[in-house]
Amino acid sequence: MHWYEMKLGSRGQTHSGTSQVCRPERVADIAKYLEQVGKNGIVARGSASSYADQALNTDGAVMLSKRLDCIRSFNPETGELICEPGIMLKTITEVYAPQGFMLATATGSGQYTLGGAIAANIIGQNGHKRMSLAKSVNWIDVVLANGRTERASATENEALFKSVVGGQGLIGIISLISITLLKRPQEYVLVEKRRMANLDELMEALKSVRKTADFCSVWIDTSAKPGAVGRGVLKTASFTKDAAVPASPFTLPKIKLFLPYFALHIAAMPSVQNLRYRLTRAQKKKVESYERFLYSSDNIRVFSTKGVYQLQISFSEAEGPQAIRRILTELAQTRVTACRAELVLTKEDTLSYLGSAVRGYTLSLDFFRRKGLEDFLKHLIMVAGEHNGRVSLQDDALLEPRHLVMMYKHLEKFTKARNTFDPQKKFDSDFGRRLFSGEKKYEQ
Ligand SMILES: Cc1cc2nc3c(=O)[nH]c(=O)nc-3n(C[C@H](O)[C@H](O)[C@H](O)COP(=O)(O)OP(=O)(O)OC[C@H]3O[C@@H](n4cnc5c(N)ncnc54)[C@H](O)[C@@H]3O)c2cc1C
């Protein structure tokens, strides 16, 4: 068993910390490492794509899971894939897309681990059709604080399943996963982009999109004047067999752009957002392969030293339009523009205790760090709370315990499950201490 000291950071560059790190090579080693955990407990860390302190455990232990990435079996009849948690979503797509299979959730990036994606209960651009990734999980094996492995699913050992899914590593280590891959209906998708002049037009369009499109996401121009809030570009896609628009014979290769920090400043500039909106044709269609359409965020990587905050909030269908209008109006009035603003649709309430999605809308806003921003974002969190919105935990950096109490109706069930499966809080993290600080700490 080998441990070493390492300084770890986060994707948003807002948090970092030094920890004792281990990197098990085999699932059987997880329990052996857990026996050696000291003060401040341990947390799993996948590919560290979460923006803030979710996969950090300062002065404690961190278990890197990326080497636990074996595929154990695949059944082409049922689509059941059994694999270890460190496998990347991108790898699953690369291996099984040529055989006509796809993951149920179409996420913006494929650069994170399946274990991390389940622990964060991720949603994608098809959230209105398929909901979160966890919906396609048949069962998970979880190594608990006592070293024993328990199997859990939505119907068996339900409390364990619902607390580990979306539980940000605070209950145990996911060591094996059974997930169903879907048969991809077609090889190609017809992608349509439509300019939306304001929020009313957008909300009207989304009503039919919910029923018709397979995938949907909206880029929002957060620099729009108060009279035009919600203007942006609606992107939908649906699988297609005989597309009206033929796939272009001259498709450029996907280019990866590595941009410096000031690119975020440029992306957030009102004039640049305005230009992006105006340069998008009123309506545009193209056909592309599903693999090319997927993981669009992986084409751009911005290196930021100052940090980025992500605020992702889910609202119900009833409250969404009003709440989103209020938040976008606040941005317009205060002239705080987001460097990325995206809206996706969601189909139903999440199954996990700490999941944020409800049937409605999920608004995701990225801001580069600057003076006074944290107070403003905390104000937006309160605005979200007033509209019964839930700030997603997976990338949050600013929530406080009182916000959790206000937003998460199954919080007590999560706390009860944590007390049952890990009464001494062997699994802990900077995120855990920030939000569950009232609970008893692990002592060796
Ligand atoms: C470019 C980009 C695009 C994104 N797009 C989307 C999107 O479309 N939809 C969406 O919902 N999210 C999205 N995210 C957020 C991302 O999906 C989540 O942060 C995801 O959890 C990251 O997985 P990871 O492997 O990097 O996990 P990490 O960041 O390493 O860890 C995340 C959490 O999972 C826990 N964890 C990791 N492995 C295990 C394990 N084996 N057992 C138990 N707990 C574990 C960790 O303890 C931590 O709390 C995006 C992030 C980026 C950077």
Coordinates of C-alpha atoms and ligand atoms in Angstrom, one line a residue:
M1 CA 0.0 0.0 0.0
H2 CA 1.6 3.2 -1.1
W3 CA 0.6 6.8 -0.1
Y4 CA 2.2 10.0 -1.1
E5 CA 1.6 13.7 -0.4
M6 CA 0.2 15.8 -3.2
K7 CA -1.2 19.2 -3.8
L8 CA -4.5 18.9 -5.6
G9 CA -6.6 21.5 -7.4
S10 CA -10.1 21.7 -8.9
R11 CA -11.3 22.4 -12.4
G12 CA -12.6 25.9 -11.5
Q13 CA -9.3 26.7 -9.8
T14 CA -11.1 28.2 -6.8
H15 CA -10.0 25.5 -4.4
S16 CA -6.9 23.5 -3.7
G17 CA -5.4 21.5 -0.8
T18 CA -2.7 19.0 0.1
S19 CA -3.6 15.5 0.9
Q20 CA -2.2 12.0 1.4
V21 CA -3.0 10.3 -1.9
C22 CA -3.4 6.6 -2.9
R23 CA -4.0 5.1 -6.3
P24 CA -5.4 1.6 -6.1
E25 CA -4.6 -0.6 -9.1
R26 CA -7.3 -3.2 -8.3
V27 CA -10.8 -3.0 -6.8
A28 CA -9.7 -5.5 -4.2
D29 CA -7.2 -2.9 -2.9
I30 CA -9.8 -0.3 -2.0
A31 CA -10.7 -1.9 1.4
K32 CA -7.0 -2.3 2.3
Y33 CA -6.4 1.4 1.7
L34 CA -9.5 2.3 3.7
E35 CA -8.0 0.4 6.7
Q36 CA -5.1 2.9 6.7
V37 CA -7.1 6.1 6.6
G38 CA -6.2 8.6 9.4
K39 CA -7.6 12.0 10.5
N40 CA -10.0 13.9 8.2
G41 CA -11.1 10.7 6.4
I42 CA -10.9 10.0 2.7
V43 CA -12.7 10.9 -0.5
A44 CA -12.7 9.4 -4.0
R45 CA -11.4 11.5 -6.9
G46 CA -12.1 10.6 -10.5
S47 CA -10.9 12.9 -13.3
A48 CA -11.3 16.0 -11.0
S49 CA -13.7 17.8 -13.4
S50 CA -15.9 19.1 -10.6
Y51 CA -15.3 22.9 -10.3
A52 CA -14.8 23.3 -6.6
D53 CA -14.0 21.3 -3.4
Q54 CA -16.0 18.1 -4.2
A55 CA -13.0 15.9 -4.8
L56 CA -10.6 17.6 -2.3
N57 CA -9.8 16.6 1.2
T58 CA -7.2 19.0 2.7
D59 CA -5.1 17.3 5.4
G60 CA -6.9 14.1 4.8
A61 CA -6.7 11.2 2.3
V62 CA -7.8 11.1 -1.4
M63 CA -8.3 7.9 -3.4
L64 CA -7.6 8.4 -7.1
S65 CA -9.9 6.0 -9.0
K66 CA -8.7 6.4 -12.6
R67 CA -6.7 3.2 -12.7
L68 CA -9.8 1.2 -11.7
D69 CA -11.0 1.3 -15.3
C70 CA -11.5 -2.3 -16.4
I71 CA -14.5 -3.3 -18.5
R72 CA -15.7 -6.6 -16.9
S73 CA -18.4 -7.6 -19.4
F74 CA -20.8 -6.3 -22.1
N75 CA -23.9 -8.0 -23.3
P76 CA -24.8 -6.8 -26.8
E77 CA -28.3 -8.4 -26.4
T78 CA -29.3 -6.2 -23.5
G79 CA -26.7 -3.4 -23.6
E80 CA -25.6 -4.2 -20.1
L81 CA -22.1 -3.0 -19.4
I82 CA -20.3 -4.0 -16.2
C83 CA -17.2 -1.9 -15.5
E84 CA -15.1 -0.3 -12.9
P85 CA -15.6 3.3 -11.8
G86 CA -12.5 4.9 -13.3
I87 CA -13.5 4.3 -16.9
M88 CA -14.1 7.6 -18.8
L89 CA -17.4 8.3 -20.5
K90 CA -15.4 9.1 -23.6
T91 CA -13.8 5.6 -23.6
I92 CA -17.2 4.0 -23.3
T93 CA -18.4 6.0 -26.3
E94 CA -15.2 5.2 -28.3
V95 CA -15.6 1.4 -27.6
Y96 CA -19.3 1.0 -28.0
A97 CA -20.5 3.6 -30.5
P98 CA -19.0 1.7 -33.4
Q99 CA -21.2 -1.2 -32.3
G100 CA -24.3 1.1 -32.3
F101 CA -24.6 1.8 -28.6
M102 CA -24.6 5.0 -26.6
L103 CA -24.7 6.2 -23.0
A104 CA -28.2 7.2 -22.0
T105 CA -27.1 10.7 -21.1
A106 CA -25.5 13.0 -23.6
T107 CA -23.2 15.2 -21.6
G108 CA -21.2 18.3 -22.6
S109 CA -17.9 16.5 -21.9
G110 CA -16.7 12.9 -22.0
Q111 CA -13.6 13.6 -19.9
Y112 CA -14.9 12.4 -16.6
T113 CA -15.1 9.0 -15.0
L114 CA -18.3 7.0 -14.8
G115 CA -17.9 6.7 -11.0
G116 CA -17.6 10.6 -10.7
A117 CA -20.6 11.0 -13.0
I118 CA -22.8 8.7 -10.9
A119 CA -21.5 10.3 -7.6
A120 CA -22.6 13.7 -9.2
N121 CA -25.8 12.3 -10.8
I122 CA -25.1 14.2 -14.0
I123 CA -27.6 15.3 -16.5
G124 CA -27.2 16.1 -20.2
Q125 CA -28.7 17.7 -23.3
N126 CA -31.3 15.0 -23.4
G127 CA -32.4 15.5 -19.7
H128 CA -36.0 16.0 -21.0
K129 CA -36.0 12.6 -22.6
R130 CA -33.7 10.4 -20.4
M131 CA -33.2 12.3 -17.2
S132 CA -29.9 11.7 -15.3
L133 CA -27.2 9.1 -15.9
A134 CA -28.3 7.3 -12.7
K135 CA -31.5 6.3 -14.4
S136 CA -29.6 3.9 -16.6
V137 CA -27.6 2.4 -13.8
N138 CA -28.8 -1.1 -12.9
W139 CA -26.8 -1.5 -9.8
I140 CA -23.6 -0.3 -8.1
D141 CA -21.2 -2.0 -5.7
V142 CA -20.1 0.3 -2.9
V143 CA -17.1 -0.2 -0.6
L144 CA -18.3 1.1 2.8
A145 CA -16.3 2.5 5.7
N146 CA -16.1 -1.0 7.4
G147 CA -14.4 -2.4 4.2
R148 CA -17.4 -4.4 3.2
T149 CA -18.9 -4.2 -0.3
E150 CA -22.6 -3.8 -0.7
R151 CA -24.7 -3.9 -3.9
A152 CA -27.4 -1.3 -4.3
S153 CA -30.0 -0.4 -6.9
A154 CA -33.1 1.8 -7.2
T155 CA -35.2 -1.0 -5.8
E156 CA -32.8 -3.0 -3.6
N157 CA -30.8 -1.4 -0.8
E158 CA -32.5 1.8 -1.9
A159 CA -31.2 4.1 0.8
L160 CA -27.6 3.2 -0.1
F161 CA -28.3 3.7 -3.8
K162 CA -30.1 7.0 -3.4
S163 CA -27.4 8.4 -1.1
V164 CA -24.4 7.3 -3.1
V165 CA -25.8 8.5 -6.4
G166 CA -25.4 12.3 -6.2
G167 CA -23.7 11.9 -2.8
Q168 CA -20.4 13.3 -3.9
G169 CA -18.3 10.5 -2.4
L170 CA -19.6 11.0 1.2
I171 CA -21.0 7.5 1.7
G172 CA -18.5 5.1 0.2
I173 CA -16.4 4.2 -2.9
I174 CA -18.3 3.0 -5.9
S175 CA -16.2 0.0 -7.0
L176 CA -18.3 -1.7 -9.8
I177 CA -21.1 -0.5 -12.0
S178 CA -23.8 -2.1 -14.1
I179 CA -25.2 0.3 -16.6
T180 CA -27.4 -0.2 -19.6
L181 CA -26.2 1.3 -22.9
L182 CA -28.9 2.2 -25.3
K183 CA -29.2 1.1 -29.0
R184 CA -28.4 4.3 -30.9
P185 CA -31.4 4.7 -33.2
Q186 CA -29.4 6.3 -36.1
E187 CA -25.8 7.1 -36.8
Y188 CA -26.6 10.8 -37.6
V189 CA -28.3 13.7 -36.0
L190 CA -30.0 16.7 -37.6
V191 CA -28.8 19.7 -35.6
E192 CA -30.8 22.9 -35.8
K193 CA -29.9 26.3 -34.4
R194 CA -32.5 29.1 -34.0
R195 CA -32.0 32.6 -32.8
M196 CA -34.4 33.5 -30.0
A197 CA -35.1 37.2 -29.5
N198 CA -36.1 37.1 -25.8
L199 CA -37.2 34.8 -23.0
D200 CA -40.9 34.7 -24.1
E201 CA -40.0 33.5 -27.5
L202 CA -37.6 30.9 -26.0
M203 CA -40.0 29.5 -23.5
E204 CA -42.7 29.1 -26.2
A205 CA -40.2 27.3 -28.5
L206 CA -39.1 25.0 -25.6
K207 CA -42.7 23.8 -25.1
S208 CA -42.6 22.0 -28.4
V209 CA -38.9 21.1 -28.2
R210 CA -39.7 19.1 -25.1
K211 CA -41.9 16.8 -27.1
T212 CA -40.0 16.7 -30.4
A213 CA -36.3 17.0 -30.1
D214 CA -33.9 14.3 -28.8
F215 CA -31.4 16.8 -27.6
C216 CA -31.7 20.5 -26.6
S217 CA -29.5 23.2 -25.1
V218 CA -29.7 27.0 -25.2
W219 CA -26.8 29.4 -25.2
I220 CA -28.0 32.6 -23.5
D221 CA -26.6 36.1 -24.1
T222 CA -26.3 37.4 -20.5
S223 CA -25.3 40.8 -21.8
A224 CA -28.8 41.4 -23.3
K225 CA -30.5 44.6 -22.2
P226 CA -33.3 44.1 -19.6
G227 CA -35.9 44.4 -22.4
A228 CA -34.4 41.4 -24.3
V229 CA -33.3 39.1 -21.4
G230 CA -33.2 35.5 -22.4
R231 CA -32.2 36.1 -26.0
G232 CA -29.8 33.5 -27.3
V233 CA -29.5 30.5 -29.6
L234 CA -31.6 27.4 -29.2
K235 CA -29.8 24.3 -30.4
T236 CA -31.8 21.1 -30.9
A237 CA -30.9 17.8 -32.4
S238 CA -32.7 14.7 -33.3
F239 CA -31.6 11.4 -34.8
T240 CA -32.2 11.2 -38.5
K241 CA -32.3 8.6 -41.2
D242 CA -33.1 10.5 -44.3
A243 CA -32.1 14.0 -43.5
A244 CA -33.4 16.8 -45.7
V245 CA -30.0 18.4 -45.4
P246 CA -27.2 16.0 -46.5
A247 CA -24.2 15.5 -44.3
S248 CA -21.4 17.7 -45.5
P249 CA -18.7 15.7 -47.4
F250 CA -16.1 18.2 -46.1
T251 CA -16.3 18.1 -42.4
L252 CA -13.4 19.7 -40.6
P253 CA -11.6 17.6 -38.0
K254 CA -12.6 18.5 -34.4
I255 CA -10.0 20.9 -33.3
K256 CA -9.0 21.3 -29.6
L257 CA -8.5 24.9 -28.6
F258 CA -6.3 25.6 -25.6
L259 CA -7.2 29.2 -24.6
P260 CA -5.6 31.4 -22.0
Y261 CA -7.5 33.0 -19.1
F262 CA -8.3 36.2 -20.8
A263 CA -10.4 34.2 -23.3
L264 CA -13.0 34.1 -20.5
H265 CA -12.9 37.9 -20.2
I266 CA -13.4 38.1 -23.9
A267 CA -16.3 35.5 -23.9
A268 CA -18.0 37.5 -21.1
M269 CA -17.7 40.9 -22.9
P270 CA -21.1 42.3 -23.9
S271 CA -19.9 43.2 -27.3
V272 CA -18.6 39.7 -28.0
Q273 CA -21.9 38.1 -26.8
N274 CA -23.8 40.5 -28.9
L275 CA -21.7 39.7 -31.9
R276 CA -22.1 35.9 -31.3
Y277 CA -25.9 36.4 -31.2
R278 CA -26.0 38.5 -34.4
L279 CA -23.6 36.3 -36.3
T280 CA -25.8 33.2 -35.7
R281 CA -28.1 32.9 -38.7
A282 CA -31.8 33.2 -37.8
Q283 CA -32.1 29.5 -38.6
K284 CA -29.4 27.0 -39.4
K285 CA -29.5 23.2 -40.0
K286 CA -26.8 20.6 -40.4
V287 CA -26.4 16.9 -40.3
E288 CA -23.5 15.3 -38.4
S289 CA -22.5 12.0 -36.8
Y290 CA -23.7 11.5 -33.3
E291 CA -20.1 11.1 -32.1
R292 CA -19.1 14.4 -33.6
F293 CA -22.1 16.1 -32.0
L294 CA -21.3 14.7 -28.5
Y295 CA -18.9 16.3 -26.0
S296 CA -18.8 19.7 -27.6
S297 CA -17.2 21.2 -24.4
D298 CA -14.1 19.0 -24.9
N299 CA -13.0 21.1 -27.9
I300 CA -12.2 24.1 -25.8
R301 CA -10.2 24.1 -22.6
V302 CA -9.4 27.4 -20.9
F303 CA -6.5 27.6 -18.6
S304 CA -7.5 29.9 -15.8
T305 CA -5.3 30.8 -12.8
K306 CA -7.8 33.1 -11.2
G307 CA -10.7 30.8 -11.1
V308 CA -14.2 30.2 -12.4
Y309 CA -17.4 29.7 -10.4
Q310 CA -20.2 27.7 -11.8
L311 CA -23.8 28.2 -10.6
Q312 CA -26.2 25.5 -11.8
I313 CA -29.8 25.8 -10.7
S314 CA -32.8 23.7 -11.4
F315 CA -36.3 25.1 -11.4
S316 CA -39.7 23.5 -11.9
E317 CA -41.7 24.0 -15.0
A318 CA -44.0 26.3 -13.2
E319 CA -41.4 28.5 -11.5
G320 CA -38.7 28.3 -14.2
P321 CA -39.7 31.1 -16.6
Q322 CA -40.2 33.7 -13.8
A323 CA -37.1 32.6 -11.9
I324 CA -34.9 32.6 -15.0
R325 CA -36.2 36.0 -16.0
R326 CA -35.4 37.4 -12.6
I327 CA -31.9 36.0 -12.6
L328 CA -31.1 37.2 -16.1
T329 CA -32.6 40.6 -15.3
E330 CA -30.3 40.9 -12.3
L331 CA -27.4 40.1 -14.5
A332 CA -28.5 42.7 -17.1
Q333 CA -29.0 45.4 -14.5
T334 CA -25.8 44.8 -12.6
R335 CA -23.8 44.2 -15.8
V336 CA -22.3 41.0 -14.5
T337 CA -22.1 38.9 -17.6
A338 CA -21.4 35.1 -17.5
C339 CA -18.7 33.7 -19.7
R340 CA -21.0 30.7 -20.3
A341 CA -24.7 30.5 -19.8
E342 CA -26.6 27.4 -20.8
L343 CA -30.2 26.2 -20.3
V344 CA -31.3 22.5 -20.6
L345 CA -34.6 20.8 -20.0
T346 CA -35.2 18.1 -17.5
K347 CA -37.9 15.5 -17.4
E348 CA -38.6 14.6 -13.8
D349 CA -37.5 14.8 -10.2
T350 CA -34.1 13.2 -9.6
L351 CA -34.1 9.9 -7.8
S352 CA -31.1 10.7 -5.5
Y353 CA -31.4 12.4 -2.1
L354 CA -28.9 15.1 -3.1
G355 CA -29.9 15.4 -6.7
S356 CA -30.9 18.8 -7.9
A357 CA -32.9 18.2 -11.1
V358 CA -36.7 18.6 -11.1
R359 CA -39.1 18.4 -14.1
G360 CA -38.4 21.8 -15.6
Y361 CA -35.2 23.7 -16.5
T362 CA -31.6 23.7 -15.4
L363 CA -29.7 27.0 -15.9
S364 CA -26.0 26.8 -15.7
L365 CA -23.8 30.0 -15.4
D366 CA -20.0 30.3 -15.4
F367 CA -18.4 33.4 -14.1
F368 CA -14.7 34.2 -13.9
R369 CA -13.6 35.2 -10.4
R370 CA -13.4 38.8 -9.6
K371 CA -13.9 41.2 -6.7
G372 CA -17.4 41.2 -5.2
L373 CA -18.6 38.3 -7.3
E374 CA -19.0 35.8 -4.4
D375 CA -21.5 38.1 -2.6
F376 CA -23.4 38.6 -5.8
L377 CA -23.6 34.8 -6.5
K378 CA -24.8 34.2 -2.9
H379 CA -27.5 36.7 -3.5
L380 CA -28.5 34.8 -6.7
I381 CA -28.6 31.6 -4.6
M382 CA -31.1 33.3 -2.3
V383 CA -33.1 34.4 -5.4
A384 CA -33.1 30.8 -6.6
G385 CA -34.3 29.6 -3.2
E386 CA -37.2 32.1 -3.3
H387 CA -38.4 30.3 -6.5
N388 CA -37.9 26.9 -5.0
G389 CA -34.8 26.4 -7.2
R390 CA -32.1 23.9 -6.3
V391 CA -28.4 24.8 -6.7
S392 CA -26.7 21.7 -8.0
L393 CA -24.0 20.4 -5.6
Q394 CA -21.7 18.9 -8.3
D395 CA -19.9 22.2 -9.2
D396 CA -21.0 24.4 -6.4
A397 CA -18.4 26.4 -4.4
L398 CA -20.6 28.8 -2.4
L399 CA -23.5 27.0 -0.8
E400 CA -23.8 27.0 3.0
P401 CA -25.6 24.5 5.2
R402 CA -28.6 26.8 5.5
H403 CA -29.0 26.8 1.7
L404 CA -29.0 23.0 1.8
V405 CA -31.8 23.0 4.4
M406 CA -33.8 25.4 2.3
M407 CA -33.4 23.6 -1.1
Y408 CA -33.0 19.9 -0.5
K409 CA -36.2 18.2 0.8
H410 CA -34.5 14.8 1.1
L411 CA -31.5 16.2 3.1
E412 CA -32.6 14.3 6.3
K413 CA -32.8 11.0 4.4
F414 CA -29.2 11.6 3.1
T415 CA -28.0 12.5 6.6
K416 CA -29.7 9.4 8.0
A417 CA -28.1 7.2 5.3
R418 CA -24.7 8.7 6.0
N419 CA -25.1 8.1 9.8
T420 CA -26.1 4.5 9.0
F421 CA -23.4 3.6 6.5
D422 CA -20.6 5.7 7.8
P423 CA -21.4 6.7 11.4
Q424 CA -17.8 7.9 12.0
K425 CA -17.6 9.9 8.8
K426 CA -14.6 8.1 7.4
F427 CA -15.7 9.5 4.0
D428 CA -15.2 13.2 4.1
S429 CA -14.0 16.1 2.0
D430 CA -13.6 19.8 2.0
F431 CA -17.1 19.9 0.4
G432 CA -18.4 17.6 3.1
R433 CA -17.0 19.8 5.9
R434 CA -18.3 23.0 4.3
L435 CA -21.9 21.7 4.0
F436 CA -22.2 19.1 6.8
S437 CA -19.9 20.6 9.4
G438 CA -22.3 20.0 12.3
E439 CA -21.7 16.2 12.0
K440 CA -19.3 14.1 14.0
K441 CA -15.8 13.7 12.5
Y442 CA -13.9 10.5 11.8
E443 CA -11.3 9.6 14.3
Q444 CA -8.9 6.8 13.7
Ligands
LIG1 C1 -16.2 20.7 -19.5 C2 -17.2 20.1 -18.5 C3 -18.5 19.7 -19.0 C4 -19.4 19.2 -18.1 N1 -20.6 18.9 -18.6 C5 -21.6 18.4 -17.7 C6 -22.9 18.0 -18.2 O1 -23.2 18.1 -19.4 N2 -23.7 17.6 -17.2 C7 -23.4 17.5 -15.9 O2 -24.3 17.1 -15.1 N3 -22.2 17.8 -15.5 C8 -21.3 18.3 -16.3 N4 -20.1 18.6 -15.8 C9 -19.7 18.3 -14.4 C10 -19.1 16.9 -14.3 O3 -19.9 16.0 -14.9 C11 -19.1 16.4 -12.8 O4 -18.3 17.3 -12.1 C12 -18.5 15.0 -12.7 O5 -18.8 14.5 -11.4 C13 -17.1 14.9 -12.8 O6 -16.6 13.6 -12.8 P1 -15.1 13.3 -12.4 O7 -14.7 11.9 -12.7 O8 -14.2 14.4 -12.9 O9 -15.3 13.3 -10.8 P2 -14.5 14.2 -9.7 O10 -14.6 15.7 -10.1 O11 -13.1 13.7 -9.6 O12 -15.3 13.9 -8.5 C14 -16.7 14.4 -8.4 C15 -17.3 13.8 -7.2 O13 -17.5 12.4 -7.4 C16 -17.0 11.6 -6.3 N5 -16.4 10.4 -6.9 C17 -15.6 10.2 -7.9 N6 -15.3 8.9 -8.1 C18 -16.1 8.2 -7.2 C19 -16.2 6.9 -6.8 N7 -15.6 5.9 -7.5 N8 -17.0 6.5 -5.8 C20 -17.7 7.5 -5.1 N9 -17.6 8.8 -5.3 C21 -16.8 9.2 -6.4 C22 -15.9 12.5 -5.7 O14 -15.6 12.2 -4.4 C23 -16.5 13.9 -5.9 O15 -17.3 14.2 -4.8 C24 -19.1 19.1 -16.7 C25 -17.8 19.4 -16.2 C26 -16.9 19.9 -17.1 C27 -15.5 20.3 -16.6

